[in-house]
C-alpha positions as a LaTeX table, in Angstrom:
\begin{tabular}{lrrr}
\hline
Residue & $x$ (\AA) & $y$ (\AA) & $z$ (\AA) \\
\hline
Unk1 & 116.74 & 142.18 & 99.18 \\
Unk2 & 114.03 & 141.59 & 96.62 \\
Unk3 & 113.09 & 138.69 & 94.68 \\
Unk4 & 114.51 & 138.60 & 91.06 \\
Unk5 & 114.76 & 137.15 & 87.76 \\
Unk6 & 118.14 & 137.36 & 85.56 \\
Unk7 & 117.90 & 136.16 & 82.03 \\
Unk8 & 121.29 & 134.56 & 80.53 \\
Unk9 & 120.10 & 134.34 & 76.63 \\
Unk10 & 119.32 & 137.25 & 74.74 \\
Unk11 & 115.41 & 136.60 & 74.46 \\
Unk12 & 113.99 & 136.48 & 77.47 \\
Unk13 & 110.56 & 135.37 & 76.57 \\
Unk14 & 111.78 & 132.36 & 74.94 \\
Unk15 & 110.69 & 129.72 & 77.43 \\
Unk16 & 114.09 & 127.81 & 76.58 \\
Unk17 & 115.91 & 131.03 & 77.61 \\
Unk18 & 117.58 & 130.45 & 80.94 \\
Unk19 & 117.32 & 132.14 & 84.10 \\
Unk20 & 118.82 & 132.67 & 87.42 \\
Unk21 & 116.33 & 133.58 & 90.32 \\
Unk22 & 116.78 & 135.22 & 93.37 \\
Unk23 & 114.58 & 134.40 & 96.62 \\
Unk24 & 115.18 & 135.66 & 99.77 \\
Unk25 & 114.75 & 133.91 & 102.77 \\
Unk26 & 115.14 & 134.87 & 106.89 \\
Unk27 & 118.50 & 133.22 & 107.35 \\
Unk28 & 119.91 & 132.86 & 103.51 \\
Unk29 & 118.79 & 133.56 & 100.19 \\
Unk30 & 118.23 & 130.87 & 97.27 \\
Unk31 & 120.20 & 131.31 & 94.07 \\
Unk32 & 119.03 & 128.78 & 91.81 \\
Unk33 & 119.58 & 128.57 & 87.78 \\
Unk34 & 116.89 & 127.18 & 85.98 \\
Unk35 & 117.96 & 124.96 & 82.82 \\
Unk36 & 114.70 & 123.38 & 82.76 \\
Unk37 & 113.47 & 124.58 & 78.83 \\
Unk38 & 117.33 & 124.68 & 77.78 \\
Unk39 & 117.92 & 120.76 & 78.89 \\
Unk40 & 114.49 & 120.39 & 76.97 \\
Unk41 & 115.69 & 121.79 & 73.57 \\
Unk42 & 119.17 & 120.30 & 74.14 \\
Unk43 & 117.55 & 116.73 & 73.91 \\
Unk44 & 115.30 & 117.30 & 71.25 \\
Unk45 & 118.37 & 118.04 & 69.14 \\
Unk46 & 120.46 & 115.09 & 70.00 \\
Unk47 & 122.85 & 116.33 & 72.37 \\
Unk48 & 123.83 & 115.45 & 76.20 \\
Unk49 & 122.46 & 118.19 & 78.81 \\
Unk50 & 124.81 & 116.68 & 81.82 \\
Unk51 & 126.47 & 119.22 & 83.44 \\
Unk52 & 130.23 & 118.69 & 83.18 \\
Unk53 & 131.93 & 117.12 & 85.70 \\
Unk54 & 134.03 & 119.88 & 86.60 \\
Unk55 & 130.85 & 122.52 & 86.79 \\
Unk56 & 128.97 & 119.72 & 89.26 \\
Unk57 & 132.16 & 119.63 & 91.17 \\
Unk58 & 133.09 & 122.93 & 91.93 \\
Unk59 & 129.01 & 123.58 & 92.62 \\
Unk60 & 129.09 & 121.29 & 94.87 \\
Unk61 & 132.17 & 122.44 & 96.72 \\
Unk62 & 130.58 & 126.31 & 96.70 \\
Unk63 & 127.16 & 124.73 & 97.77 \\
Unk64 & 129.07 & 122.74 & 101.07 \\
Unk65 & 131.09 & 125.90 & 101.84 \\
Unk66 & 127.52 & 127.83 & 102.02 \\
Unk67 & 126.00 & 125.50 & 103.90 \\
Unk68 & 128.61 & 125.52 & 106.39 \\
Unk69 & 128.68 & 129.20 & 106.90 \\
Unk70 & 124.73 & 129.15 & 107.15 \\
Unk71 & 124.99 & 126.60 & 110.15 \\
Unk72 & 127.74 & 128.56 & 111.47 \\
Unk73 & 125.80 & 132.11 & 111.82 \\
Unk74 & 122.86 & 129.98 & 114.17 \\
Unk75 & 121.00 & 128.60 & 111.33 \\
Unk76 & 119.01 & 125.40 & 112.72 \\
Unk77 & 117.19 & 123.96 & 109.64 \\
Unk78 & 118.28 & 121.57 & 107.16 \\
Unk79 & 118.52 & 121.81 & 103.23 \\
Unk80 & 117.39 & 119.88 & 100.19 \\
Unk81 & 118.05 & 119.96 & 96.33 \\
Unk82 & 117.93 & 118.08 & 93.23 \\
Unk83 & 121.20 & 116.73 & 91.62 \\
Unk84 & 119.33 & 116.94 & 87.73 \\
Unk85 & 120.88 & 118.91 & 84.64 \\
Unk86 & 117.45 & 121.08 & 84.97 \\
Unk87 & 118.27 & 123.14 & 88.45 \\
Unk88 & 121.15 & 124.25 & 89.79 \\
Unk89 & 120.17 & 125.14 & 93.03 \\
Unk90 & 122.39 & 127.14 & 95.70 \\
Unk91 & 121.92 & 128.39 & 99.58 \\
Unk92 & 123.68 & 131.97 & 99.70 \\
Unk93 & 124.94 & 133.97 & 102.82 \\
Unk94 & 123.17 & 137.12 & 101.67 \\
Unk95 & 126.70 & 138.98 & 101.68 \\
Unk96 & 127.84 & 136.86 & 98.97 \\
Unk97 & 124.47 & 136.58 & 96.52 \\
Unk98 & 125.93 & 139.06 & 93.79 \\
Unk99 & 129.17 & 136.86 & 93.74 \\
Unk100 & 127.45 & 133.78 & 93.17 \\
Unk101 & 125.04 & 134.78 & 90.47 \\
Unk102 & 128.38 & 135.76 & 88.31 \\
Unk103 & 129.58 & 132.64 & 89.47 \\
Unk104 & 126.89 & 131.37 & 87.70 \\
Unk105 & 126.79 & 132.81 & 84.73 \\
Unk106 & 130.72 & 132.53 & 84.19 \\
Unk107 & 130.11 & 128.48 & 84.30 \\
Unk108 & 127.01 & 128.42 & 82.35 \\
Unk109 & 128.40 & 130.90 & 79.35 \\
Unk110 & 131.97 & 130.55 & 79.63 \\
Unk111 & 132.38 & 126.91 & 81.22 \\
Unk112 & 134.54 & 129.24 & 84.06 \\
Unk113 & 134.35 & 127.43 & 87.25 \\
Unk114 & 137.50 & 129.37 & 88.89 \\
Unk115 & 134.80 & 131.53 & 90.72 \\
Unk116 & 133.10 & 128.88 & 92.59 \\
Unk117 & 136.36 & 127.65 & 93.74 \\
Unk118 & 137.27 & 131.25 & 94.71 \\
Unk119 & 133.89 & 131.75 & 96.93 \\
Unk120 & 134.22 & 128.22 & 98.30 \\
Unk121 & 138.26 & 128.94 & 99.37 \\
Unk122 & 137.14 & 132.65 & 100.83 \\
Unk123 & 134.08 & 130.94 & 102.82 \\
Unk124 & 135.90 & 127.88 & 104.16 \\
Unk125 & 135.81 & 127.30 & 107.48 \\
Unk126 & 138.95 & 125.95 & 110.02 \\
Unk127 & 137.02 & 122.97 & 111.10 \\
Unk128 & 139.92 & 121.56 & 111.20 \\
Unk129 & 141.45 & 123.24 & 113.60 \\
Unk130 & 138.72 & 123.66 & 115.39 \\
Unk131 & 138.53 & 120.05 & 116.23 \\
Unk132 & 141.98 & 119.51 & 116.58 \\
Unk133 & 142.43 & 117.17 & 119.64 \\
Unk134 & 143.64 & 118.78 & 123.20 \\
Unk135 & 141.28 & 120.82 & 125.40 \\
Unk136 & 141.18 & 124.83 & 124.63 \\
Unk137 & 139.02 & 127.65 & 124.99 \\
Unk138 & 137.75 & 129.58 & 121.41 \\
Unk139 & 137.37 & 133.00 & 122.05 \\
Unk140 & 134.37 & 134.60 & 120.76 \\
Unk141 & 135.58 & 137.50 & 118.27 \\
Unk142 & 139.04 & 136.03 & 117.91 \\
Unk143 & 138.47 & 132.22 & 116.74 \\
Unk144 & 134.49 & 132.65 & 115.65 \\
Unk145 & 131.93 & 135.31 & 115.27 \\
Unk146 & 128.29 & 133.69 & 116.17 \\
Unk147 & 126.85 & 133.37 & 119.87 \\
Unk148 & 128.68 & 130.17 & 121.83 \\
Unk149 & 125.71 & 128.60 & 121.98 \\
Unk150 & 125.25 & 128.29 & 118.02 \\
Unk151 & 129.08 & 127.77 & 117.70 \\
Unk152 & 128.93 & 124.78 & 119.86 \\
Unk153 & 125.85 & 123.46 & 117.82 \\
Unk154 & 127.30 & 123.93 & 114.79 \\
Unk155 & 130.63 & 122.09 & 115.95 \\
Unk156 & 129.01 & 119.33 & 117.52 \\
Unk157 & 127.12 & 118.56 & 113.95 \\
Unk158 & 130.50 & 118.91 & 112.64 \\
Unk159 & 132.50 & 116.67 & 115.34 \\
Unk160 & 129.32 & 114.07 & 114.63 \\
Unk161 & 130.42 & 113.26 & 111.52 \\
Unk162 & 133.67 & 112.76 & 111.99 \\
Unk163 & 132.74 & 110.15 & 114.83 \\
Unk164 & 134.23 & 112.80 & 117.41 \\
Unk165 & 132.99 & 113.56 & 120.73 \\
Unk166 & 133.18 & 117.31 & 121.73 \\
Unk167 & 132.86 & 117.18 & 125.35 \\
Unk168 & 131.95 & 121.03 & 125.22 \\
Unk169 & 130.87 & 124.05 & 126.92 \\
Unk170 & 129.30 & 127.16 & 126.08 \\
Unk171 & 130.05 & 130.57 & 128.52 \\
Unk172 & 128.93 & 133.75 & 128.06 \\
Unk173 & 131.97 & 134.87 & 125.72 \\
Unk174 & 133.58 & 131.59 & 124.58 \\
Unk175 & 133.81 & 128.06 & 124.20 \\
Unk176 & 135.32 & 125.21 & 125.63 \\
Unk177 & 136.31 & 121.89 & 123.98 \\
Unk178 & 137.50 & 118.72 & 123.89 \\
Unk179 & 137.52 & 116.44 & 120.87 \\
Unk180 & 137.61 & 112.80 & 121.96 \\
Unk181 & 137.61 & 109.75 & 119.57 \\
Unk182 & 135.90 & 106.54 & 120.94 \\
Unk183 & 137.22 & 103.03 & 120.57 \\
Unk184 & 134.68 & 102.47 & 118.68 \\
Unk185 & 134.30 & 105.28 & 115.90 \\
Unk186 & 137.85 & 104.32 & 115.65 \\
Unk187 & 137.18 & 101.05 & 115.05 \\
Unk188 & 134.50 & 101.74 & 112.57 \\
Unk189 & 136.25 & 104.06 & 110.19 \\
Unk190 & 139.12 & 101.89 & 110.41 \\
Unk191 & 137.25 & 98.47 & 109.33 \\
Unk192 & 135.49 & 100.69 & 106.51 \\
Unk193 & 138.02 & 102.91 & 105.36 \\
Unk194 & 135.89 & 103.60 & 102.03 \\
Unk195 & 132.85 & 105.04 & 103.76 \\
Unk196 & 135.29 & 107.69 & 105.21 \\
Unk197 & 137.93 & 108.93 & 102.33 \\
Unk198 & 140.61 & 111.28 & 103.69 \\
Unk199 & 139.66 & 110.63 & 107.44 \\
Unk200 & 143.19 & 110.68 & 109.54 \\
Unk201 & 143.53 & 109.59 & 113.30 \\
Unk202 & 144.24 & 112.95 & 114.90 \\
Unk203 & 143.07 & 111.52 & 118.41 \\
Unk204 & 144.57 & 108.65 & 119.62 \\
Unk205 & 147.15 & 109.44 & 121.99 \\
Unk206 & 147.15 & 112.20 & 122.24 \\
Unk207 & 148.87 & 113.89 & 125.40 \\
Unk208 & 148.27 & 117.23 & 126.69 \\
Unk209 & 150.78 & 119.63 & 127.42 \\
Unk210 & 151.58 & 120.41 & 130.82 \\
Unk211 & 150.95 & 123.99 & 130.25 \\
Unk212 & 147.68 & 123.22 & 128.68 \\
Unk213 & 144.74 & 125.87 & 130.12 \\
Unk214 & 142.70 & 124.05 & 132.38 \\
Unk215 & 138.89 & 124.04 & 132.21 \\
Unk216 & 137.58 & 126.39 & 135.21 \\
Unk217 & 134.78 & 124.41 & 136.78 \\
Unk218 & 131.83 & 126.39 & 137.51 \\
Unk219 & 129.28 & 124.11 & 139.68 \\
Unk220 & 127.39 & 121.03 & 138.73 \\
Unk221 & 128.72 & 117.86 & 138.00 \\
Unk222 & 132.03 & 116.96 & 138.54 \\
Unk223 & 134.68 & 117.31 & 135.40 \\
Unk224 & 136.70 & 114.43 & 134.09 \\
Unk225 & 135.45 & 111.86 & 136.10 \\
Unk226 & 136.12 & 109.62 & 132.64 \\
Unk227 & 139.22 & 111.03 & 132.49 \\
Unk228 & 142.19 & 107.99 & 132.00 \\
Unk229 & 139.62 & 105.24 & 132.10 \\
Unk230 & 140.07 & 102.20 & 130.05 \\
Unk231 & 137.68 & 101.84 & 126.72 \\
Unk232 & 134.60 & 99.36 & 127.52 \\
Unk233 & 135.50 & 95.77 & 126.47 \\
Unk234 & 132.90 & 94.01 & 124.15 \\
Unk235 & 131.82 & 90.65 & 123.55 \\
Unk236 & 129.70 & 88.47 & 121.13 \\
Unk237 & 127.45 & 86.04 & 121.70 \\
Unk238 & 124.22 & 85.04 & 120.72 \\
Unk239 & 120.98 & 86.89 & 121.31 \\
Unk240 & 117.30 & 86.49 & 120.40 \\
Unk241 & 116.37 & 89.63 & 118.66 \\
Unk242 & 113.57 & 87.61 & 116.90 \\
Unk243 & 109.82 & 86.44 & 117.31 \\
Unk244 & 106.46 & 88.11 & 117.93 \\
Unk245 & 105.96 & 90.24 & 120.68 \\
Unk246 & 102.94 & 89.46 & 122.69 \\
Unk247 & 101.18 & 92.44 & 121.66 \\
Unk248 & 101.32 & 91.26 & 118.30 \\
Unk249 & 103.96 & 92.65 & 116.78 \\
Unk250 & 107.50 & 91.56 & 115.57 \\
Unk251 & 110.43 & 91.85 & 118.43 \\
Unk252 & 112.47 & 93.70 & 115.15 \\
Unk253 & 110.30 & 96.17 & 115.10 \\
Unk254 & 111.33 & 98.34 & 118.09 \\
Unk255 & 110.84 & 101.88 & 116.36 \\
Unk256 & 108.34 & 104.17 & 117.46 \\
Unk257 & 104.91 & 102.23 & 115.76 \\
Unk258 & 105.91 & 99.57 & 118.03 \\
Unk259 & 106.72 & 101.39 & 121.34 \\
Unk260 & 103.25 & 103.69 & 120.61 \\
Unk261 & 101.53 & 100.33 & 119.38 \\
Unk262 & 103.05 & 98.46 & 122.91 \\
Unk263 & 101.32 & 100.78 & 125.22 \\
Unk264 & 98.01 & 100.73 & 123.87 \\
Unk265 & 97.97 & 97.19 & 123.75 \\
Unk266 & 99.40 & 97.03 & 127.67 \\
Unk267 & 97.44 & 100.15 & 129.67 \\
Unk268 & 93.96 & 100.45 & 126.72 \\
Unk269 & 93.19 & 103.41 & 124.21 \\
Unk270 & 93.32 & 107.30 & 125.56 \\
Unk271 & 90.01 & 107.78 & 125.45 \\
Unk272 & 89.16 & 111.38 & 123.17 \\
Unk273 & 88.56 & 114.20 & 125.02 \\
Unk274 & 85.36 & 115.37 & 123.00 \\
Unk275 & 83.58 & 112.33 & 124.26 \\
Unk276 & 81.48 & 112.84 & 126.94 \\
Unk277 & 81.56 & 109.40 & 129.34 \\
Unk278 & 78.53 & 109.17 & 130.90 \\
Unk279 & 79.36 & 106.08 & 133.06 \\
Unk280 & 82.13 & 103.64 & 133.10 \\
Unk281 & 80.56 & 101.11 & 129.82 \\
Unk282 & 79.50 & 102.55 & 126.61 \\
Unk283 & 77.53 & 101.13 & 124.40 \\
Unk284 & 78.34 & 102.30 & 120.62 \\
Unk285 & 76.35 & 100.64 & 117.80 \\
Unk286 & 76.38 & 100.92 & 113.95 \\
Unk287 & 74.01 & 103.86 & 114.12 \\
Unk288 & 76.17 & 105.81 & 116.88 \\
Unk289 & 78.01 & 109.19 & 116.09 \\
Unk290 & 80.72 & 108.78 & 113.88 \\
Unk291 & 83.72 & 109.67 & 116.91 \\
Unk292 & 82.50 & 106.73 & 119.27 \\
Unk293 & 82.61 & 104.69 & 116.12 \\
Unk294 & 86.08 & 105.26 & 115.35 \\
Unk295 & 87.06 & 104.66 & 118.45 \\
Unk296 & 85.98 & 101.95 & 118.39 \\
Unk297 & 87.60 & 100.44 & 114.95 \\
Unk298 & 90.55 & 101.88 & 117.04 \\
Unk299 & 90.49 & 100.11 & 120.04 \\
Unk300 & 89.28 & 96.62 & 117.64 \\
Unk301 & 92.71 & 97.19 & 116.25 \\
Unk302 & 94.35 & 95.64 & 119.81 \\
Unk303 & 92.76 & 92.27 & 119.12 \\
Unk304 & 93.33 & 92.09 & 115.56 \\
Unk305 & 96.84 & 92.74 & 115.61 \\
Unk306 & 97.46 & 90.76 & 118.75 \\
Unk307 & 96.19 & 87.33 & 117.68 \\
Unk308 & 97.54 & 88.05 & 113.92 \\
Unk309 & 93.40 & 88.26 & 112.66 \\
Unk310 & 93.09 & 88.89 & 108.70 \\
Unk311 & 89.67 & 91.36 & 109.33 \\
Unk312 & 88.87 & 94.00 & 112.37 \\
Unk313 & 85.60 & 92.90 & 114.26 \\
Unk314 & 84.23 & 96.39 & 113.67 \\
Unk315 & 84.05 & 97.88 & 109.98 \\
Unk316 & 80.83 & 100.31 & 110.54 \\
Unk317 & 82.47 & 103.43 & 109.25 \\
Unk318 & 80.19 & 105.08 & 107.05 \\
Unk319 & 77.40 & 106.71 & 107.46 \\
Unk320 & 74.51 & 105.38 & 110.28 \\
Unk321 & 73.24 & 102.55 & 109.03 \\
Unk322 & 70.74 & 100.19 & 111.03 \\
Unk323 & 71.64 & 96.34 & 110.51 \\
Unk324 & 69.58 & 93.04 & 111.46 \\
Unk325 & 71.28 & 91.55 & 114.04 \\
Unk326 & 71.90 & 94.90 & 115.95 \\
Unk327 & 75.77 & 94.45 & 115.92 \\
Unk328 & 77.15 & 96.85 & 118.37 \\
Unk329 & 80.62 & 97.37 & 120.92 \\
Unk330 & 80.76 & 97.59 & 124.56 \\
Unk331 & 83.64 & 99.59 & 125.72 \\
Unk332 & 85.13 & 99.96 & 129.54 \\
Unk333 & 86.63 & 102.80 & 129.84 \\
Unk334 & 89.43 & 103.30 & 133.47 \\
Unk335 & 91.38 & 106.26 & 134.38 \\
Unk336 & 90.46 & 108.15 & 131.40 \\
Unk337 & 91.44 & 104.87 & 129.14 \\
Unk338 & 89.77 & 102.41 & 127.10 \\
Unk339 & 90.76 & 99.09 & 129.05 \\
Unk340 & 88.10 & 96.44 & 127.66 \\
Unk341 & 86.13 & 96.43 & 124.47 \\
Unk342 & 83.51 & 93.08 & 123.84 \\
Unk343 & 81.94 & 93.12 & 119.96 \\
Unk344 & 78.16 & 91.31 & 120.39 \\
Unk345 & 75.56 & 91.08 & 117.86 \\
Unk346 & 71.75 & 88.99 & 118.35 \\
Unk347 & 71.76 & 85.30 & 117.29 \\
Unk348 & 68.98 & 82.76 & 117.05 \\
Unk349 & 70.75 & 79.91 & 115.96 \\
Unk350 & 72.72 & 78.37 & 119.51 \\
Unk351 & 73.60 & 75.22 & 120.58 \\
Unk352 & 74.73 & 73.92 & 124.38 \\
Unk353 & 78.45 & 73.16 & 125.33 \\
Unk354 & 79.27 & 71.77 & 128.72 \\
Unk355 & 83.06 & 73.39 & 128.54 \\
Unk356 & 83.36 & 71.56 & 131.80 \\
Unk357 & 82.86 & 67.73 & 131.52 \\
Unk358 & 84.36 & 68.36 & 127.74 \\
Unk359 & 81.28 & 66.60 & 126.25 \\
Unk360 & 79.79 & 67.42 & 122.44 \\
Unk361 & 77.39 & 70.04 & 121.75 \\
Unk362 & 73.69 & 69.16 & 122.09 \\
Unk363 & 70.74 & 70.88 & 122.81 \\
Unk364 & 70.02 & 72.93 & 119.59 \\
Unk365 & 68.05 & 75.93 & 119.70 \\
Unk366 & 66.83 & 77.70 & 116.58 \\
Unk367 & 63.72 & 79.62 & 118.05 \\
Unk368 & 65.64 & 81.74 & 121.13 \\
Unk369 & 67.13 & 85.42 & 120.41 \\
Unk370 & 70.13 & 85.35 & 122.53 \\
Unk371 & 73.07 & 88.00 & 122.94 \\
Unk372 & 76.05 & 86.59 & 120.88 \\
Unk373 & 80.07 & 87.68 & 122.12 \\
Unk374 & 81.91 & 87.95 & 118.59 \\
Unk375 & 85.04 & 88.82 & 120.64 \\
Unk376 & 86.57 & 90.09 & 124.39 \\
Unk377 & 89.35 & 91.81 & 124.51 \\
Unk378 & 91.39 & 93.57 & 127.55 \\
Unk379 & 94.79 & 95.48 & 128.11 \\
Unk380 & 97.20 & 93.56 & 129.26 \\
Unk381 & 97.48 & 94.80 & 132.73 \\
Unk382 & 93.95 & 94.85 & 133.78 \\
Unk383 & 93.87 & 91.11 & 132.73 \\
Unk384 & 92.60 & 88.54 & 135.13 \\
Unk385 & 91.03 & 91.68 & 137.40 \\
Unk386 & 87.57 & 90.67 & 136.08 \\
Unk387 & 87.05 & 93.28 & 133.27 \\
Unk388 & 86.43 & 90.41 & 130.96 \\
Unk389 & 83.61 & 89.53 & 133.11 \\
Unk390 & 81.72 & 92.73 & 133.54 \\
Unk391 & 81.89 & 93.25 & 130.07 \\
Unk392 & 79.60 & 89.78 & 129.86 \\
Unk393 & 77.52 & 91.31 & 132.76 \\
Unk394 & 77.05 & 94.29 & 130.81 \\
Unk395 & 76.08 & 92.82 & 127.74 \\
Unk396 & 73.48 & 90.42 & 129.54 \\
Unk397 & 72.03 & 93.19 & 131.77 \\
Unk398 & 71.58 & 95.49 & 128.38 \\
Unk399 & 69.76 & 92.63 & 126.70 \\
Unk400 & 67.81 & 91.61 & 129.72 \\
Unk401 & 68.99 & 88.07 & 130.11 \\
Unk402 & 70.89 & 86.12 & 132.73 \\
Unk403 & 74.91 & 85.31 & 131.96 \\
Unk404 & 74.36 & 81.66 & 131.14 \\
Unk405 & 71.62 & 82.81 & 128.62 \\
Unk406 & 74.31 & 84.67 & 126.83 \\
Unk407 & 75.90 & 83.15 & 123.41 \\
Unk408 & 79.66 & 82.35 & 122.53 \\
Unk409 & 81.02 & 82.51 & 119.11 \\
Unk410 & 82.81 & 79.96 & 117.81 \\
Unk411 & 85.80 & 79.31 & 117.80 \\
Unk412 & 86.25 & 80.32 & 121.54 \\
Unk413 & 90.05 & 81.33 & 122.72 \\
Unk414 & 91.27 & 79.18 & 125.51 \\
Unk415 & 90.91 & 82.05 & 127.53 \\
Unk416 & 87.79 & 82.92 & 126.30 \\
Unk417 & 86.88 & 78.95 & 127.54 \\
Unk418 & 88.20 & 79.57 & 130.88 \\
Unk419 & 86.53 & 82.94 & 131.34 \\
Unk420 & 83.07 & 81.01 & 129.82 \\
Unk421 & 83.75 & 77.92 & 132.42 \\
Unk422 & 83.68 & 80.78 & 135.46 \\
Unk423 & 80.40 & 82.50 & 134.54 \\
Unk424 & 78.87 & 79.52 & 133.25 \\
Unk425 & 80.00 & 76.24 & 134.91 \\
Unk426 & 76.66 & 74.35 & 134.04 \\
Unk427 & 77.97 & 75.10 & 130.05 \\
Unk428 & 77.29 & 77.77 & 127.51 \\
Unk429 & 75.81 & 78.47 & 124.63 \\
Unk430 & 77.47 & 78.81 & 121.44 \\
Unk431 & 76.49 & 79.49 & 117.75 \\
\hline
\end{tabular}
């Protein structure tokens, strides 16, 4: 089958004239009518372009009906379309393309819908039946036509929305079911009985016959060990499902951001692949290729979102640049993770803080270059292991200074004081 282009007006050229097109694709073809210049010229002149009720209707019903069959025959994917006067748009077994495109043009010439309901009728499936309660065995060739494996697919999407579990079996030349309600779809679609129109109770109690077939076992687990239990018995009472999360984000948000966000924050940053580690600390400033400094806006995203910060401590994402107080990011990297990241830049305004005896800063000092910590940060588990500490090692040893020589933005954390207190118990310096 070949693409193609039928023309319903008698000018084809006219770009108001409209057109049915043909497109094949590997499991269906696409029918679709395109109204787009007629709806235009319709408007212009004052009058409605809706489609009728009736011609929505019974396009709808042919469109569910194709659908199904689609699905049925091992077709995976899903489908979308618009619901506009402009495109009537239609997924076609390819046995049944030719009927549809008269289909077509009977509803858009002659306001005839009787074909669509014809083709939906002929391709209607016994779904139904199908999931009719008791325990059976289809038959491949007798009750359906595609491999078991797709036919169970395709009936557990259907038993899914009819809040049915299958409990179901492909073999190499059938398929065995058993459609189950649960408590609580029951309860559900009995509650809200206008989010399900037309949906009857065909499970609940029902018995099987004593000459029912009985489902050969054929190894693995064992069968119907729920079989005559009692329903699960539910209570309410009052949970927290609120708050912050202590990786900074809200205890609502439990999708996957969270989760991926979570275990960042807990076990550090998977460090990329295409950076070569040299040793265990590296040291990536506002000049450094533009991977390292990614990764580390990336790993400065822990911190910010963790203690709720409006900026990130690390915005040097253009192009090399060289700036005065030599701002750069020391990163500890652990089992091929990020696990402790310290942002530092050079400071010559300080002043001395005995953190210890809890007495005012004193001691200014305008004239000495020191090392300044903007901010320490580690993953949650490799907290209190002293990462926080080499990181201060490694900043002092890079500069050439001792640890109490180094310099403490303010304001400092109250771990951040207690971390300060342990490498400097004579006091720090701050600026």
């Amino acid at each position: 089958m070949t693409e193609r282009t039928t023309y319903l007006d008698p000018d084809p050229r006219d770009w108001r004239s409209r057109k049915i097109r043909v497109r094949p694709h590997r499991w269906y073809a696409t029918v679709e009518l395109d109204r787009d210049g007629y709806v235009d010229t319709a408007t212009s002149q004052g009058h409605d372009p809706e489609l009728p009720a009736a011609y929505s209707e019974a396009v709808a019903r042919a469109r569910d009906a194709y659908i199904d069959r689609i699905w049925y025959d091992g077709y995976s994917g899903d489908f979308s379309w618009g619901n506009g006067p402009r495109w009537v748009t239609l997924f076609v077994p390819f046995p049944h393309v030719e009927a549809t495109v008269e289909a077509l043009r009977s509803a858009e010439l002659d306001h005839d819908y009787s074909r669509f309901h014809a083709l939906a009728d002929s391709l209607a499936l016994p779904v139904d039946d199908w999931l009719a309660p008791g325990e059976r065995e289809l038959i491949r060739g007798i009750d359906f036509d595609p491999p078991p494996g797709a036919f169970l697919r395709f009936l557990r999407g259907k038993a899914l929305k009819c809040g049915v579990r299958l409990n179901g079996r492909a073999t190499a030349g059938s398929v065995w079911i058993r459609p189950t309600l649960s408590p609580f779809e029951k309860q559900i679609r009995e509650k809200f009985p206008e989010r399900y129109p037309g949906w009857v109770d065909r499970w609940t109690g029902y018995v099987e016959p004593e000459d029912a077939y009985f489902r050969p076992w054929v190894g693995g687990r064992d069968q119907n060990l729920s079989y005559g239990a009692k329903p699960v018995q539910f209570r309410a009472v009052e949970t927290p499902n609120g708050g912050d999360c202590p990786c900074g984000m809200n205890l609502r948000d439990n999708g996957k951001e969270h989760t991926t966000h979570h275990a960042a924050w807990a076990f550090g940053i998977r460090a990329p692949k295409n950076l070569m580690w040299l040793s265990s600390v590296a040291v990536v400033t506002s000049q450094s290729p533009i991977a390292w400094r990614k990764l580390v806006y990336q790993v400065a995203r822990m911190p910010q979102k963790e203690n709720h910060y409006d900026f990130n401590t690390w915005s040097h994402l253009d192009e090399p640049e060289e700036t005065p107080d030599n701002v750069r990011a020391y990163l500890l990297k652990s089992n091929d993770y990020v696990i402790g990241y310290l942002a530092a830049n050079d400071a010559r305004q300080h002043g001395h803080w005995d953190l210890i005896q809890g007495s005012p800063p004193s001691d200014e000092d305008d004239t000495t270059l020191r090392p300044r910590i903007i901010l320490i940060w580690v993953a949650d588990v490799y907290r209190h292991q002293g990462v926080g500490a080499a990181l201060v090692q490694a900043l002092a040893d890079d500069f050439g200074c001792h640890v109490a020589d180094v310099s403490w933005s303010t304001p400092i954390s109250d771990a951040g004081q207690r971390l300060a207190r342990r490498l400097s118990p004579d006091g720090i310096w701050f600026s």
